[in-house]
Coordinates of C-alpha atoms in Angstrom, one line a residue:
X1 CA -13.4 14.0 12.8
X2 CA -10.6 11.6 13.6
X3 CA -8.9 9.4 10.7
X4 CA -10.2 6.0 11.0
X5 CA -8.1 2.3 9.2
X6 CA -11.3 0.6 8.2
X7 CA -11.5 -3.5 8.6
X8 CA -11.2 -4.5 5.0
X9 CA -8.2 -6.1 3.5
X10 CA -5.3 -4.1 2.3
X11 CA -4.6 -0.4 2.2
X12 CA -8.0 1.1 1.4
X13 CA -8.8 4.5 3.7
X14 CA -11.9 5.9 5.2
X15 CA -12.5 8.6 7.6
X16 CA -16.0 8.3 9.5
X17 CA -17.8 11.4 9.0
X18 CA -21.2 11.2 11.7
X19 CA -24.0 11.9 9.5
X20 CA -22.7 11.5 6.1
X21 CA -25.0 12.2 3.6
X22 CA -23.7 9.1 1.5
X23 CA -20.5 7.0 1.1
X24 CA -18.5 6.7 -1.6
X25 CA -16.0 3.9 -3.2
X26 CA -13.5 5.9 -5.3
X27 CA -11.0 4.0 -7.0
X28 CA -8.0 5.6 -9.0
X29 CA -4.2 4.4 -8.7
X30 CA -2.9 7.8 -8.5
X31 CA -3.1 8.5 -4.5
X32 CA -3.2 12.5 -5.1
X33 CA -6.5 12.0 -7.5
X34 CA -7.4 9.8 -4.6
X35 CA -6.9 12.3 -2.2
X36 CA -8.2 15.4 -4.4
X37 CA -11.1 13.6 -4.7
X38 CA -11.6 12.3 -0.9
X39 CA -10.9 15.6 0.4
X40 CA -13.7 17.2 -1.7
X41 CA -16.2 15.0 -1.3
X42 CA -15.8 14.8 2.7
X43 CA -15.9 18.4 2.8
X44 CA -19.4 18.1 1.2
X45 CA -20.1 15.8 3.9
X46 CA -19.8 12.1 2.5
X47 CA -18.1 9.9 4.1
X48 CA -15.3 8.2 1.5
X49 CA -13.1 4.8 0.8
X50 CA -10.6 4.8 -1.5
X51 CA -8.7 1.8 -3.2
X52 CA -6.0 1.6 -5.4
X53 CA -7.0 -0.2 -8.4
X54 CA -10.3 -2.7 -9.6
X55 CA -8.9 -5.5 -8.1
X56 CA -9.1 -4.0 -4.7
X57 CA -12.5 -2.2 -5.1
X58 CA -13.7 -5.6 -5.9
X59 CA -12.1 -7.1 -2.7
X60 CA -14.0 -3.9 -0.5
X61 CA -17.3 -3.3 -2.1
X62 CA -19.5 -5.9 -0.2
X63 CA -18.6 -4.6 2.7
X64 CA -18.3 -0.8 1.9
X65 CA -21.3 -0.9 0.4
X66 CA -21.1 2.3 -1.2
X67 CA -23.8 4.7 -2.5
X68 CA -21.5 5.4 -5.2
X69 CA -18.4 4.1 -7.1
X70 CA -15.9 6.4 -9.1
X71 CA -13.4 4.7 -11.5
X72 CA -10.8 5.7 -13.0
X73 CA -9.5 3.8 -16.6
X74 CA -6.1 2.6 -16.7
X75 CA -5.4 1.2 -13.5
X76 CA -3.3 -1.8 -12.7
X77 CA -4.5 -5.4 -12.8
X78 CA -7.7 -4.0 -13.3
X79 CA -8.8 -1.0 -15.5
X80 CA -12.5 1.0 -14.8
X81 CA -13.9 -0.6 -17.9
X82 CA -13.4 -4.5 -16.6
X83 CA -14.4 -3.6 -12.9
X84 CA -17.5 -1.7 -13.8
X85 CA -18.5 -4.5 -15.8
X86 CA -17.9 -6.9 -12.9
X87 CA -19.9 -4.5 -11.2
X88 CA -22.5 -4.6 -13.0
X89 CA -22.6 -8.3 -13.3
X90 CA -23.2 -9.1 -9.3
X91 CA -26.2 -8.7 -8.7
X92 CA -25.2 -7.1 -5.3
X93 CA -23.7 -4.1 -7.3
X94 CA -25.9 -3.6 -9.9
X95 CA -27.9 -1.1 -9.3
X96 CA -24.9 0.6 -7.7
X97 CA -24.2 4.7 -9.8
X98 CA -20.9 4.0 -11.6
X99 CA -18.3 7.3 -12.8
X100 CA -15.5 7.1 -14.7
X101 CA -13.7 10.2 -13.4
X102 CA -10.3 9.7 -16.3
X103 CA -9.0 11.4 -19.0
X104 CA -10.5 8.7 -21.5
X105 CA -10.9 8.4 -25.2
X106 CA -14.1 8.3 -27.2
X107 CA -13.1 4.3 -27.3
X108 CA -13.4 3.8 -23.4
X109 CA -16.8 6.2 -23.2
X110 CA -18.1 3.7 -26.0
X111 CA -16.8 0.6 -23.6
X112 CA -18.0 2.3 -20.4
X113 CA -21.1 2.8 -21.7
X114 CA -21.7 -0.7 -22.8
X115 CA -20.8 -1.8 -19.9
X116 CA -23.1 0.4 -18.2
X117 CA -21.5 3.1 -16.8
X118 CA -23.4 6.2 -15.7
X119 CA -21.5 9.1 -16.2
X120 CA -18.0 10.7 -17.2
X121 CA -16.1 13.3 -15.7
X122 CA -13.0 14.4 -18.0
X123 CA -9.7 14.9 -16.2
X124 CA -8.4 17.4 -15.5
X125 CA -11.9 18.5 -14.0
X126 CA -13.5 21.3 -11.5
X127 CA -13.9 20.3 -7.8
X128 CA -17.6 21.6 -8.2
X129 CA -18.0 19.8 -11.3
X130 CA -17.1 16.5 -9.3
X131 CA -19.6 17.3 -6.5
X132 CA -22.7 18.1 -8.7
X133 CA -22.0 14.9 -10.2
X134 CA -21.6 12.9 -7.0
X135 CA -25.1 14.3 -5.3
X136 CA -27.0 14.0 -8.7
X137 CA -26.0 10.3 -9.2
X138 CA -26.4 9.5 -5.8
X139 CA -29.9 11.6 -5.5
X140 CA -30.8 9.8 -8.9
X141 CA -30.2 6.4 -7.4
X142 CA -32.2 7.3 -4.1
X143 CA -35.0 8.5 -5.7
X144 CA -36.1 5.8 -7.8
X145 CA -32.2 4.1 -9.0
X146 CA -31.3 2.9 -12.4
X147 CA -34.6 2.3 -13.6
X148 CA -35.8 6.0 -12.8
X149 CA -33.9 7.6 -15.1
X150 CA -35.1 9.9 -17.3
X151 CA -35.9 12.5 -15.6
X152 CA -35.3 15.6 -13.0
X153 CA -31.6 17.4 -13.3
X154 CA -29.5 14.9 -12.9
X155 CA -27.4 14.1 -15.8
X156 CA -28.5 11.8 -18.3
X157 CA -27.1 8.0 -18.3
X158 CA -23.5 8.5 -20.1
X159 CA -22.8 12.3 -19.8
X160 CA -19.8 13.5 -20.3
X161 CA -19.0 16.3 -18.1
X162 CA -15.4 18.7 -18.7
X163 CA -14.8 22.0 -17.8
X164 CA -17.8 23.6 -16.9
X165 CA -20.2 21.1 -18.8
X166 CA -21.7 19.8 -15.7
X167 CA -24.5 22.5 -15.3
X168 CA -25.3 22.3 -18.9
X169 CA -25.4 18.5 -18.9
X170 CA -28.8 18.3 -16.5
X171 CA -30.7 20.5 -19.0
X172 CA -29.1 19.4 -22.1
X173 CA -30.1 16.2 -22.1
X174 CA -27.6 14.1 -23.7

């Protein structure tokens, strides 16, 4: 598997990875998150692109066009909360699973979720954790998408996942 510099504009990364069981947009300013995350997806075998902030994902989503987008909150020029909601509001992206992976307060849960944001993963958080919740939302949005929710394991619309929540939030139901 050979590093790749994908076509679209500016700095974003991907590494083709033949038969990739998805791909997935993760967007975080910090490049270590960005590569934490990258590195543990791929080695679950999905293919990832990363950008730096909103402003870029929005710039690289039509033509990524992931299965999945990860967002972190405080980003520069634009934050998780504004992007998903741009997101949300193209009618290309929205149907698109949206994460906030971020250390965020009950105020930007409360914001993500209005915007319509699928699920939270707390930083700091467990590689495994980040995984699950990866193949569930993008299982969930395979199997029937935003309007099939409701039911099998994967975690309800909104979860909050932290250390060691994420088994516990497919059963627990809210």
């Amino acid at each position: 598997m050979g590093k790749t510099r994908t076509r679209w504009p500016g700095p974003t990364y991907s590494r083709v990875v033949p038969g990739a069981s998805g791909r997935v947009l993760v967007v975080d300013d910090n490049k270590v998150i960005r590569q934490l995350i990258r590195v543990n997806l791929e080695l679950e075998g999905l293919e990832v692109v990363t950008a730096a902030d909103g402003a870029e994902c929005l710039d690289v989503v039509h033509q990524v066009r992931p299965d999945l987008v990860t967002l972190d909150v405080a980003m520069p020029r634009l934050d998780g909360i504004r992007t998903a909601a741009r997101l949300r509001a193209d009618p290309r992206t929205r149907d698109v699973p949206l994460a906030i992976i971020s250390a965020c307060t009950q105020y930007e849960v409360e914001a993500g979720l209005e915007v319509g944001v699928d699920a939270f993963l707390a930083k700091p958080f467990e590689p495994a954790e980040l995984v699950g919740m990866v193949r569930q939302l993008i299982e969930r949005e395979r199997s029937g998408g935003r309007q099939g929710a409701g039911g099998g394991s994967a975690p309800p619309y909104g979860s909050v996942l932290g250390a060691g929540e994420a088994e516990r939030a497919g059963s627990a139901g809210g």
